[in-house]
Amino acid sequence: MIAVMEEKNLYLSYFASFEGNPTVRRHAWLHRIRKDAISRFSEMGFPTTRHEDWQYTNVAPIVRQPFKLAEYELKDLSEERLGEVSLAGLKCNQLVFINGFYSKELSSLQPQTRDVVVGSLAAALEQGGQVAPYLARYARYHDRAFVALNTAFMHDGGFVFLPPGTRVKDPIHLLFVSLDQGTPAVSFPRNLVVLGAGCHATIIESYAGLRQGTYFTNAVTEIIAGDHTVIDHYKIQRESDEAFHIAALHVHQGIASNVTSRSISFGGALVRNDIDDVLDGEGAECALNGLYMVTGNQHVDNHTSIDHAKPHTTSRELYKGILDGHSSAVFDGSIVVQADAQKTNARQTNKNLLLSEDAVINTKPQLEIRADDVKCTHGATIGQLDEQAMFYMRSRGIDKETARNLLVHAFGGEIIGGTTVVPIQCQLDLIMHRRLSGVSTVKETL
Amino acid sequence: MLEIKNLHAKVNDNEILHGIDLTVKAGEVHAIMGPNGSGKSTLAHVLAGHPGFEVTEGEVVYEGKDLLSMAPEDRAREGVFLAFQYPVEIPGVGNTYFLKAALNAIRKHRGLEELDAMDFLALVKQKMKLVEMDESLLNRPVNEGFSGGEKKRNEIFHMAVLEPKLAVLDETDSGLDIDALKIVAQGVNSLRSPRRAMILVTHYQRLLAYIIPDHVHVLFNGRIVKSGGKELALKLEEKGYAWIEEEIEKAQPVNS
């Protein structure tokens, strides 16, 4: 018990000096939230495997490591390397963050119409008002330790604000790059996306580690989709092979809104993605798709929670996993249908491809249905490569390795192929290709 | 080109082939006929190297090499081709992409330059005509959503592109109506050549009316019990497999 308290105290002492900074204390409303968050974190402590939501994911390696707070440091970043993870070739709005801090020099924005905001959260917090009604109102932290931790230390990230009826044609890319800082460091990216009624936008969050060694990314993203709004969202996780990544995405949807979110996870040593989507308007729809590809000793845990709060809402989930080596993965998909949410239509599917005997997948659907006129199905498969298909290809002259890679690529392709932004699809294909080309570790393939 | 000597093979502890002897020369077309369960498909799969079948005795010499010790992809690269009876669907793997990878693997093995996308497409367009293949099937995933006839034609299309030396066609006629059968037969016939040998595994004589074999063998209980020319196929059609059974029984000494 004492050990746990010591580790928690590290962050408590960080907070004490963090809030000593007058800039941090400028807005009373924000300071109140921060203090509340750190106090909750102090009460909860880090989750252990005794907590049901964390039973398969042991965060001891993160807790044990004395990370320092990340700083803005542009070191060893070649244009070429940045080019591999950016969408610079595509006409888009790209906000680049280095170790969690906005870098104006590396970012590029398209001209926007009046009242449209695409910029850094730090700048928005500086100016005040616009953020206040939304920030930390959706990603609840009172029972989520890592969300509480992020909320206490949040200071920068992407802020997107679209007044009603706005369509932003060019994708908005929030690119978080982690660079070497000499010692292991922790960053707290915080994104807030507020789309009024009748809006349309494509939002991409990328987390890329362009460095060796261990570091910790603790990110929280809140997306508020107004009535009749359509959002195409991507989360691409390509952290370094020794990195820790714990992220939460909270989506709140209005009437007849449509959100498609794709979560792609390739990197990291220990990764946890939490997605909470509340369908809080009649006719709202969401599609949560995911692909996780792990090998070596990687562990990735995807927890999703869809709340059908209103009638005639639809949800579709397709998560696919490719596991090799001694890796492990978790898929926990919770669907709650509230008592008034009649005519809900929910479908959840988790498919896993195990390429080695030592890989482990834990898949658990959780359905809580309180209405009586609904349609909810769920299914999970755990399989190996199709031997018939393997033989067919080999009998035509294709060697075993190539045949295997073709099948694995085809398996992941169902998710990657659904990508509407072509440069993203190319990037993902490339990462996958590198992983399959006989590179058994994660290093250098991201 | 091919010499099968005393081949015994089993699947799941059931011995299916009980000693097959067969010699096939370049340019020849051999038909292997037999009732269901006689081992026709087993023979085809053993020649292609399917891991589910275990050879318990005997040998297969292909162009002077020990075929049974070669991996399936090596047999293909040496010119062996199996047209499957039930071609598998491979979602997410494009028909053309797959075929190009296969052809280039074979070409590389033969010391030939690999074809780039444009040259390959030109080759494909030419070969498609042989089986009246629809262009729309080129970019679909392998066999996905193909009808039975389209799958069989796709097999022959692959054969046309890969240009094997020894082609084993496993019940290529099964599930085909007469029109589809004619197209497939036409495709196969156009691929006959003095340097190529073919083994047609078939249950019915029907196919052999269009692809005239040089030799016909009857497989029964895992052994070749009768061999002859193309007339043998007609006789079987007329008299049925029961006739073969009777002939075998007559030839057997009475067991006490």
PDB file of N, CA, C and O in Angstrom, chain B residues 95-161:
ATOM      1  N   ASN B  95      -8.186 -11.087 -57.234  1.00  0.00           N
ATOM      2  CA  ASN B  95      -7.906 -12.171 -58.177  1.00  0.00           C
ATOM      3  C   ASN B  95      -6.654 -11.875 -58.999  1.00  0.00           C
ATOM      4  O   ASN B  95      -5.764 -12.719 -59.137  1.00  0.00           O
ATOM      5  N   THR B  96      -6.595 -10.668 -59.543  1.00  0.00           N
ATOM      6  CA  THR B  96      -5.464 -10.306 -60.387  1.00  0.00           C
ATOM      7  C   THR B  96      -4.177 -10.189 -59.586  1.00  0.00           C
ATOM      8  O   THR B  96      -3.121 -10.659 -60.010  1.00  0.00           O
ATOM      9  N   TYR B  97      -4.277  -9.550 -58.426  1.00  0.00           N
ATOM     10  CA  TYR B  97      -3.097  -9.363 -57.581  1.00  0.00           C
ATOM     11  C   TYR B  97      -2.493 -10.708 -57.229  1.00  0.00           C
ATOM     12  O   TYR B  97      -1.287 -10.931 -57.302  1.00  0.00           O
ATOM     13  N   PHE B  98      -3.384 -11.630 -56.856  1.00  0.00           N
ATOM     14  CA  PHE B  98      -2.972 -12.962 -56.448  1.00  0.00           C
ATOM     15  C   PHE B  98      -2.293 -13.688 -57.602  1.00  0.00           C
ATOM     16  O   PHE B  98      -1.223 -14.275 -57.463  1.00  0.00           O
ATOM     17  N   LEU B  99      -2.929 -13.630 -58.766  1.00  0.00           N
ATOM     18  CA  LEU B  99      -2.414 -14.342 -59.930  1.00  0.00           C
ATOM     19  C   LEU B  99      -1.053 -13.792 -60.362  1.00  0.00           C
ATOM     20  O   LEU B  99      -0.147 -14.548 -60.735  1.00  0.00           O
ATOM     21  N   LYS B 100      -0.898 -12.494 -60.272  1.00  0.00           N
ATOM     22  CA  LYS B 100       0.377 -11.871 -60.638  1.00  0.00           C
ATOM     23  C   LYS B 100       1.475 -12.320 -59.682  1.00  0.00           C
ATOM     24  O   LYS B 100       2.595 -12.629 -60.107  1.00  0.00           O
ATOM     25  N   ALA B 101       1.146 -12.390 -58.383  1.00  0.00           N
ATOM     26  CA  ALA B 101       2.136 -12.848 -57.402  1.00  0.00           C
ATOM     27  C   ALA B 101       2.540 -14.283 -57.706  1.00  0.00           C
ATOM     28  O   ALA B 101       3.721 -14.646 -57.645  1.00  0.00           O
ATOM     29  N   ALA B 102       1.555 -15.119 -58.059  1.00  0.00           N
ATOM     30  CA  ALA B 102       1.832 -16.520 -58.354  1.00  0.00           C
ATOM     31  C   ALA B 102       2.692 -16.643 -59.606  1.00  0.00           C
ATOM     32  O   ALA B 102       3.707 -17.354 -59.625  1.00  0.00           O
ATOM     33  N   LEU B 103       2.298 -15.936 -60.661  1.00  0.00           N
ATOM     34  CA  LEU B 103       3.033 -16.029 -61.914  1.00  0.00           C
ATOM     35  C   LEU B 103       4.465 -15.559 -61.752  1.00  0.00           C
ATOM     36  O   LEU B 103       5.407 -16.192 -62.250  1.00  0.00           O
ATOM     37  N   ASN B 104       4.640 -14.468 -61.049  1.00  0.00           N
ATOM     38  CA  ASN B 104       5.998 -13.945 -60.876  1.00  0.00           C
ATOM     39  C   ASN B 104       6.862 -14.855 -60.018  1.00  0.00           C
ATOM     40  O   ASN B 104       8.070 -14.959 -60.241  1.00  0.00           O
ATOM     41  N   ALA B 105       6.234 -15.552 -59.066  1.00  0.00           N
ATOM     42  CA  ALA B 105       6.998 -16.509 -58.254  1.00  0.00           C
ATOM     43  C   ALA B 105       7.487 -17.638 -59.153  1.00  0.00           C
ATOM     44  O   ALA B 105       8.635 -18.095 -59.049  1.00  0.00           O
ATOM     45  N   ILE B 106       6.619 -18.071 -60.055  1.00  0.00           N
ATOM     46  CA  ILE B 106       6.982 -19.157 -60.972  1.00  0.00           C
ATOM     47  C   ILE B 106       8.032 -18.681 -61.972  1.00  0.00           C
ATOM     48  O   ILE B 106       9.006 -19.378 -62.257  1.00  0.00           O
ATOM     49  N   ARG B 107       7.839 -17.493 -62.489  1.00  0.00           N
ATOM     50  CA  ARG B 107       8.789 -16.951 -63.464  1.00  0.00           C
ATOM     51  C   ARG B 107      10.164 -16.772 -62.833  1.00  0.00           C
ATOM     52  O   ARG B 107      11.197 -17.084 -63.440  1.00  0.00           O
ATOM     53  N   LYS B 108      10.182 -16.278 -61.621  1.00  0.00           N
ATOM     54  CA  LYS B 108      11.455 -16.051 -60.911  1.00  0.00           C
ATOM     55  C   LYS B 108      12.198 -17.367 -60.769  1.00  0.00           C
ATOM     56  O   LYS B 108      13.404 -17.446 -60.983  1.00  0.00           O
ATOM     57  N   HIS B 109      11.429 -18.417 -60.427  1.00  0.00           N
ATOM     58  CA  HIS B 109      12.009 -19.743 -60.258  1.00  0.00           C
ATOM     59  C   HIS B 109      12.606 -20.251 -61.565  1.00  0.00           C
ATOM     60  O   HIS B 109      13.623 -20.945 -61.586  1.00  0.00           O
ATOM     61  N   ARG B 110      11.982 -19.860 -62.667  1.00  0.00           N
ATOM     62  CA  ARG B 110      12.454 -20.318 -63.975  1.00  0.00           C
ATOM     63  C   ARG B 110      13.526 -19.406 -64.544  1.00  0.00           C
ATOM     64  O   ARG B 110      13.930 -19.564 -65.690  1.00  0.00           O
ATOM     65  N   GLY B 111      13.927 -18.413 -63.739  1.00  0.00           N
ATOM     66  CA  GLY B 111      14.969 -17.510 -64.214  1.00  0.00           C
ATOM     67  C   GLY B 111      14.461 -16.467 -65.195  1.00  0.00           C
ATOM     68  O   GLY B 111      15.246 -15.837 -65.915  1.00  0.00           O
ATOM     69  N   LEU B 112      13.144 -16.270 -65.218  1.00  0.00           N
ATOM     70  CA  LEU B 112      12.568 -15.257 -66.117  1.00  0.00           C
ATOM     71  C   LEU B 112      12.333 -13.963 -65.353  1.00  0.00           C
ATOM     72  O   LEU B 112      12.185 -13.966 -64.140  1.00  0.00           O
ATOM     73  N   GLU B 113      12.268 -12.877 -66.096  1.00  0.00           N
ATOM     74  CA  GLU B 113      11.997 -11.587 -65.465  1.00  0.00           C
ATOM     75  C   GLU B 113      10.559 -11.528 -64.982  1.00  0.00           C
ATOM     76  O   GLU B 113       9.662 -12.022 -65.666  1.00  0.00           O
ATOM     77  N   GLU B 114      10.364 -10.886 -63.842  1.00  0.00           N
ATOM     78  CA  GLU B 114       8.997 -10.755 -63.341  1.00  0.00           C
ATOM     79  C   GLU B 114       8.248  -9.739 -64.185  1.00  0.00           C
ATOM     80  O   GLU B 114       8.824  -8.786 -64.690  1.00  0.00           O
ATOM     81  N   LEU B 115       6.952  -9.952 -64.334  1.00  0.00           N
ATOM     82  CA  LEU B 115       6.141  -9.033 -65.132  1.00  0.00           C
ATOM     83  C   LEU B 115       5.660  -7.871 -64.276  1.00  0.00           C
ATOM     84  O   LEU B 115       5.284  -8.051 -63.133  1.00  0.00           O
ATOM     85  N   ASP B 116       5.698  -6.674 -64.867  1.00  0.00           N
ATOM     86  CA  ASP B 116       5.139  -5.541 -64.121  1.00  0.00           C
ATOM     87  C   ASP B 116       3.629  -5.481 -64.375  1.00  0.00           C
ATOM     88  O   ASP B 116       3.101  -6.256 -65.166  1.00  0.00           O
ATOM     89  N   ALA B 117       2.986  -4.577 -63.689  1.00  0.00           N
ATOM     90  CA  ALA B 117       1.519  -4.526 -63.722  1.00  0.00           C
ATOM     91  C   ALA B 117       0.972  -4.409 -65.145  1.00  0.00           C
ATOM     92  O   ALA B 117       0.003  -5.074 -65.504  1.00  0.00           O
ATOM     93  N   MET B 118       1.612  -3.585 -65.962  1.00  0.00           N
ATOM     94  CA  MET B 118       1.094  -3.367 -67.316  1.00  0.00           C
ATOM     95  C   MET B 118       1.232  -4.596 -68.192  1.00  0.00           C
ATOM     96  O   MET B 118       0.300  -4.990 -68.895  1.00  0.00           O
ATOM     97  N   ASP B 119       2.420  -5.209 -68.154  1.00  0.00           N
ATOM     98  CA  ASP B 119       2.630  -6.412 -68.966  1.00  0.00           C
ATOM     99  C   ASP B 119       1.696  -7.522 -68.514  1.00  0.00           C
ATOM    100  O   ASP B 119       1.171  -8.284 -69.326  1.00  0.00           O
ATOM    101  N   PHE B 120       1.523  -7.599 -67.203  1.00  0.00           N
ATOM    102  CA  PHE B 120       0.670  -8.651 -66.680  1.00  0.00           C
ATOM    103  C   PHE B 120      -0.768  -8.449 -67.148  1.00  0.00           C
ATOM    104  O   PHE B 120      -1.452  -9.392 -67.534  1.00  0.00           O
ATOM    105  N   LEU B 121      -1.208  -7.224 -67.109  1.00  0.00           N
ATOM    106  CA  LEU B 121      -2.579  -6.929 -67.531  1.00  0.00           C
ATOM    107  C   LEU B 121      -2.786  -7.294 -68.998  1.00  0.00           C
ATOM    108  O   LEU B 121      -3.823  -7.837 -69.390  1.00  0.00           O
ATOM    109  N   ALA B 122      -1.765  -7.031 -69.818  1.00  0.00           N
ATOM    110  CA  ALA B 122      -1.860  -7.366 -71.242  1.00  0.00           C
ATOM    111  C   ALA B 122      -1.987  -8.882 -71.392  1.00  0.00           C
ATOM    112  O   ALA B 122      -2.805  -9.379 -72.172  1.00  0.00           O
ATOM    113  N   LEU B 123      -1.188  -9.612 -70.638  1.00  0.00           N
ATOM    114  CA  LEU B 123      -1.226 -11.076 -70.685  1.00  0.00           C
ATOM    115  C   LEU B 123      -2.599 -11.589 -70.260  1.00  0.00           C
ATOM    116  O   LEU B 123      -3.188 -12.457 -70.904  1.00  0.00           O
ATOM    117  N   VAL B 124      -3.092 -10.999 -69.207  1.00  0.00           N
ATOM    118  CA  VAL B 124      -4.380 -11.417 -68.638  1.00  0.00           C
ATOM    119  C   VAL B 124      -5.524 -11.201 -69.629  1.00  0.00           C
ATOM    120  O   VAL B 124      -6.381 -12.061 -69.813  1.00  0.00           O
ATOM    121  N   LYS B 125      -5.493 -10.077 -70.299  1.00  0.00           N
ATOM    122  CA  LYS B 125      -6.554  -9.756 -71.254  1.00  0.00           C
ATOM    123  C   LYS B 125      -6.581 -10.775 -72.388  1.00  0.00           C
ATOM    124  O   LYS B 125      -7.626 -11.147 -72.906  1.00  0.00           O
ATOM    125  N   GLN B 126      -5.405 -11.225 -72.747  1.00  0.00           N
ATOM    126  CA  GLN B 126      -5.299 -12.203 -73.821  1.00  0.00           C
ATOM    127  C   GLN B 126      -5.838 -13.561 -73.358  1.00  0.00           C
ATOM    128  O   GLN B 126      -6.611 -14.204 -74.050  1.00  0.00           O
ATOM    129  N   LYS B 127      -5.441 -13.980 -72.170  1.00  0.00           N
ATOM    130  CA  LYS B 127      -5.819 -15.298 -71.669  1.00  0.00           C
ATOM    131  C   LYS B 127      -7.299 -15.388 -71.276  1.00  0.00           C
ATOM    132  O   LYS B 127      -7.889 -16.460 -71.282  1.00  0.00           O
ATOM    133  N   MET B 128      -7.860 -14.255 -70.935  1.00  0.00           N
ATOM    134  CA  MET B 128      -9.263 -14.227 -70.522  1.00  0.00           C
ATOM    135  C   MET B 128     -10.177 -14.756 -71.599  1.00  0.00           C
ATOM    136  O   MET B 128     -11.202 -15.368 -71.343  1.00  0.00           O
ATOM    137  N   LYS B 129      -9.788 -14.492 -72.828  1.00  0.00           N
ATOM    138  CA  LYS B 129     -10.644 -14.859 -73.956  1.00  0.00           C
ATOM    139  C   LYS B 129     -10.817 -16.371 -74.050  1.00  0.00           C
ATOM    140  O   LYS B 129     -11.847 -16.865 -74.489  1.00  0.00           O
ATOM    141  N   LEU B 130      -9.785 -17.115 -73.600  1.00  0.00           N
ATOM    142  CA  LEU B 130      -9.829 -18.569 -73.718  1.00  0.00           C
ATOM    143  C   LEU B 130     -10.997 -19.179 -72.962  1.00  0.00           C
ATOM    144  O   LEU B 130     -11.516 -20.225 -73.350  1.00  0.00           O
ATOM    145  N   VAL B 131     -11.362 -18.565 -71.833  1.00  0.00           N
ATOM    146  CA  VAL B 131     -12.475 -19.112 -71.058  1.00  0.00           C
ATOM    147  C   VAL B 131     -13.639 -18.128 -71.002  1.00  0.00           C
ATOM    148  O   VAL B 131     -14.519 -18.233 -70.149  1.00  0.00           O
ATOM    149  N   GLU B 132     -13.632 -17.166 -71.914  1.00  0.00           N
ATOM    150  CA  GLU B 132     -14.706 -16.167 -71.964  1.00  0.00           C
ATOM    151  C   GLU B 132     -14.949 -15.557 -70.588  1.00  0.00           C
ATOM    152  O   GLU B 132     -16.084 -15.431 -70.145  1.00  0.00           O
ATOM    153  N   MET B 133     -13.851 -15.205 -69.954  1.00  0.00           N
ATOM    154  CA  MET B 133     -13.918 -14.660 -68.603  1.00  0.00           C
ATOM    155  C   MET B 133     -14.344 -13.204 -68.648  1.00  0.00           C
ATOM    156  O   MET B 133     -13.880 -12.448 -69.486  1.00  0.00           O
ATOM    157  N   ASP B 134     -15.212 -12.836 -67.739  1.00  0.00           N
ATOM    158  CA  ASP B 134     -15.673 -11.453 -67.690  1.00  0.00           C
ATOM    159  C   ASP B 134     -14.662 -10.575 -66.960  1.00  0.00           C
ATOM    160  O   ASP B 134     -14.152 -10.949 -65.920  1.00  0.00           O
ATOM    161  N   GLU B 135     -14.411  -9.411 -67.529  1.00  0.00           N
ATOM    162  CA  GLU B 135     -13.399  -8.521 -66.949  1.00  0.00           C
ATOM    163  C   GLU B 135     -13.719  -8.116 -65.511  1.00  0.00           C
ATOM    164  O   GLU B 135     -12.827  -7.869 -64.716  1.00  0.00           O
ATOM    165  N   SER B 136     -15.005  -8.078 -65.207  1.00  0.00           N
ATOM    166  CA  SER B 136     -15.398  -7.651 -63.855  1.00  0.00           C
ATOM    167  C   SER B 136     -14.890  -8.611 -62.788  1.00  0.00           C
ATOM    168  O   SER B 136     -14.750  -8.251 -61.626  1.00  0.00           O
ATOM    169  N   LEU B 137     -14.615  -9.866 -63.187  1.00  0.00           N
ATOM    170  CA  LEU B 137     -14.162 -10.848 -62.200  1.00  0.00           C
ATOM    171  C   LEU B 137     -12.679 -10.703 -61.889  1.00  0.00           C
ATOM    172  O   LEU B 137     -12.163 -11.320 -60.982  1.00  0.00           O
ATOM    173  N   LEU B 138     -12.002  -9.882 -62.673  1.00  0.00           N
ATOM    174  CA  LEU B 138     -10.555  -9.735 -62.483  1.00  0.00           C
ATOM    175  C   LEU B 138     -10.206  -9.074 -61.161  1.00  0.00           C
ATOM    176  O   LEU B 138      -9.257  -9.450 -60.495  1.00  0.00           O
ATOM    177  N   ASN B 139     -10.960  -8.051 -60.814  1.00  0.00           N
ATOM    178  CA  ASN B 139     -10.601  -7.296 -59.630  1.00  0.00           C
ATOM    179  C   ASN B 139     -11.394  -7.665 -58.398  1.00  0.00           C
ATOM    180  O   ASN B 139     -11.249  -7.060 -57.351  1.00  0.00           O
ATOM    181  N   ARG B 140     -12.221  -8.673 -58.544  1.00  0.00           N
ATOM    182  CA  ARG B 140     -12.926  -9.145 -57.363  1.00  0.00           C
ATOM    183  C   ARG B 140     -11.956  -9.971 -56.532  1.00  0.00           C
ATOM    184  O   ARG B 140     -10.971 -10.489 -57.053  1.00  0.00           O
ATOM    185  N   PRO B 141     -12.257 -10.112 -55.249  1.00  0.00           N
ATOM    186  CA  PRO B 141     -11.436 -11.030 -54.460  1.00  0.00           C
ATOM    187  C   PRO B 141     -11.564 -12.444 -55.037  1.00  0.00           C
ATOM    188  O   PRO B 141     -12.595 -12.806 -55.590  1.00  0.00           O
ATOM    189  N   VAL B 142     -10.501 -13.242 -54.847  1.00  0.00           N
ATOM    190  CA  VAL B 142     -10.451 -14.560 -55.472  1.00  0.00           C
ATOM    191  C   VAL B 142     -11.710 -15.384 -55.194  1.00  0.00           C
ATOM    192  O   VAL B 142     -12.001 -15.733 -54.058  1.00  0.00           O
ATOM    193  N   ASN B 143     -12.431 -15.685 -56.245  1.00  0.00           N
ATOM    194  CA  ASN B 143     -13.624 -16.545 -56.187  1.00  0.00           C
ATOM    195  C   ASN B 143     -14.777 -16.037 -55.334  1.00  0.00           C
ATOM    196  O   ASN B 143     -15.794 -16.726 -55.197  1.00  0.00           O
ATOM    197  N   GLU B 144     -14.640 -14.828 -54.780  1.00  0.00           N
ATOM    198  CA  GLU B 144     -15.697 -14.369 -53.876  1.00  0.00           C
ATOM    199  C   GLU B 144     -16.977 -14.034 -54.633  1.00  0.00           C
ATOM    200  O   GLU B 144     -16.983 -13.201 -55.525  1.00  0.00           O
ATOM    201  N   GLY B 145     -18.040 -14.704 -54.282  1.00  0.00           N
ATOM    202  CA  GLY B 145     -19.315 -14.447 -54.940  1.00  0.00           C
ATOM    203  C   GLY B 145     -19.397 -15.010 -56.352  1.00  0.00           C
ATOM    204  O   GLY B 145     -20.348 -14.759 -57.079  1.00  0.00           O
ATOM    205  N   PHE B 146     -18.386 -15.779 -56.750  1.00  0.00           N
ATOM    206  CA  PHE B 146     -18.417 -16.377 -58.094  1.00  0.00           C
ATOM    207  C   PHE B 146     -19.425 -17.517 -58.091  1.00  0.00           C
ATOM    208  O   PHE B 146     -19.542 -18.268 -57.126  1.00  0.00           O
ATOM    209  N   SER B 147     -20.121 -17.684 -59.206  1.00  0.00           N
ATOM    210  CA  SER B 147     -21.001 -18.843 -59.332  1.00  0.00           C
ATOM    211  C   SER B 147     -20.119 -20.072 -59.543  1.00  0.00           C
ATOM    212  O   SER B 147     -18.925 -19.956 -59.795  1.00  0.00           O
ATOM    213  N   GLY B 148     -20.743 -21.246 -59.448  1.00  0.00           N
ATOM    214  CA  GLY B 148     -19.986 -22.483 -59.650  1.00  0.00           C
ATOM    215  C   GLY B 148     -19.242 -22.488 -60.969  1.00  0.00           C
ATOM    216  O   GLY B 148     -18.058 -22.828 -61.047  1.00  0.00           O
ATOM    217  N   GLY B 149     -19.956 -22.082 -62.012  1.00  0.00           N
ATOM    218  CA  GLY B 149     -19.352 -22.049 -63.343  1.00  0.00           C
ATOM    219  C   GLY B 149     -18.210 -21.057 -63.429  1.00  0.00           C
ATOM    220  O   GLY B 149     -17.165 -21.328 -64.034  1.00  0.00           O
ATOM    221  N   GLU B 150     -18.410 -19.894 -62.790  1.00  0.00           N
ATOM    222  CA  GLU B 150     -17.354 -18.878 -62.828  1.00  0.00           C
ATOM    223  C   GLU B 150     -16.115 -19.353 -62.089  1.00  0.00           C
ATOM    224  O   GLU B 150     -14.985 -19.085 -62.500  1.00  0.00           O
ATOM    225  N   LYS B 151     -16.332 -20.074 -60.995  1.00  0.00           N
ATOM    226  CA  LYS B 151     -15.182 -20.589 -60.234  1.00  0.00           C
ATOM    227  C   LYS B 151     -14.382 -21.570 -61.072  1.00  0.00           C
ATOM    228  O   LYS B 151     -13.151 -21.528 -61.114  1.00  0.00           O
ATOM    229  N   LYS B 152     -15.107 -22.471 -61.787  1.00  0.00           N
ATOM    230  CA  LYS B 152     -14.392 -23.454 -62.605  1.00  0.00           C
ATOM    231  C   LYS B 152     -13.652 -22.772 -63.750  1.00  0.00           C
ATOM    232  O   LYS B 152     -12.548 -23.131 -64.112  1.00  0.00           O
ATOM    233  N   ARG B 153     -14.287 -21.767 -64.330  1.00  0.00           N
ATOM    234  CA  ARG B 153     -13.630 -21.041 -65.414  1.00  0.00           C
ATOM    235  C   ARG B 153     -12.427 -20.272 -64.891  1.00  0.00           C
ATOM    236  O   ARG B 153     -11.401 -20.148 -65.559  1.00  0.00           O
ATOM    237  N   ASN B 154     -12.533 -19.777 -63.666  1.00  0.00           N
ATOM    238  CA  ASN B 154     -11.422 -19.061 -63.049  1.00  0.00           C
ATOM    239  C   ASN B 154     -10.221 -19.986 -62.872  1.00  0.00           C
ATOM    240  O   ASN B 154      -9.075 -19.589 -63.075  1.00  0.00           O
ATOM    241  N   GLU B 155     -10.508 -21.265 -62.539  1.00  0.00           N
ATOM    242  CA  GLU B 155      -9.428 -22.241 -62.397  1.00  0.00           C
ATOM    243  C   GLU B 155      -8.685 -22.405 -63.715  1.00  0.00           C
ATOM    244  O   GLU B 155      -7.457 -22.420 -63.760  1.00  0.00           O
ATOM    245  N   ILE B 156      -9.444 -22.549 -64.797  1.00  0.00           N
ATOM    246  CA  ILE B 156      -8.822 -22.742 -66.107  1.00  0.00           C
ATOM    247  C   ILE B 156      -8.115 -21.460 -66.554  1.00  0.00           C
ATOM    248  O   ILE B 156      -7.064 -21.511 -67.199  1.00  0.00           O
ATOM    249  N   PHE B 157      -8.678 -20.343 -66.177  1.00  0.00           N
ATOM    250  CA  PHE B 157      -8.044 -19.052 -66.466  1.00  0.00           C
ATOM    251  C   PHE B 157      -6.678 -18.976 -65.776  1.00  0.00           C
ATOM    252  O   PHE B 157      -5.675 -18.594 -66.385  1.00  0.00           O
ATOM    253  N   HIS B 158      -6.644 -19.390 -64.511  1.00  0.00           N
ATOM    254  CA  HIS B 158      -5.371 -19.415 -63.792  1.00  0.00           C
ATOM    255  C   HIS B 158      -4.389 -20.333 -64.508  1.00  0.00           C
ATOM    256  O   HIS B 158      -3.200 -20.041 -64.645  1.00  0.00           O
ATOM    257  N   MET B 159      -4.910 -21.459 -64.961  1.00  0.00           N
ATOM    258  CA  MET B 159      -4.063 -22.433 -65.648  1.00  0.00           C
ATOM    259  C   MET B 159      -3.485 -21.815 -66.924  1.00  0.00           C
ATOM    260  O   MET B 159      -2.301 -21.986 -67.233  1.00  0.00           O
ATOM    261  N   ALA B 160      -4.313 -21.086 -67.618  1.00  0.00           N
ATOM    262  CA  ALA B 160      -3.860 -20.462 -68.858  1.00  0.00           C
ATOM    263  C   ALA B 160      -2.755 -19.450 -68.587  1.00  0.00           C
ATOM    264  O   ALA B 160      -1.789 -19.344 -69.355  1.00  0.00           O
ATOM    265  N   VAL B 161      -2.875 -18.745 -67.500  1.00  0.00           N
ATOM    266  CA  VAL B 161      -1.874 -17.717 -67.174  1.00  0.00           C
ATOM    267  C   VAL B 161      -0.578 -18.348 -66.660  1.00  0.00           C
ATOM    268  O   VAL B 161       0.518 -17.934 -67.013  1.00  0.00           O
TER     269      VAL B 161
END
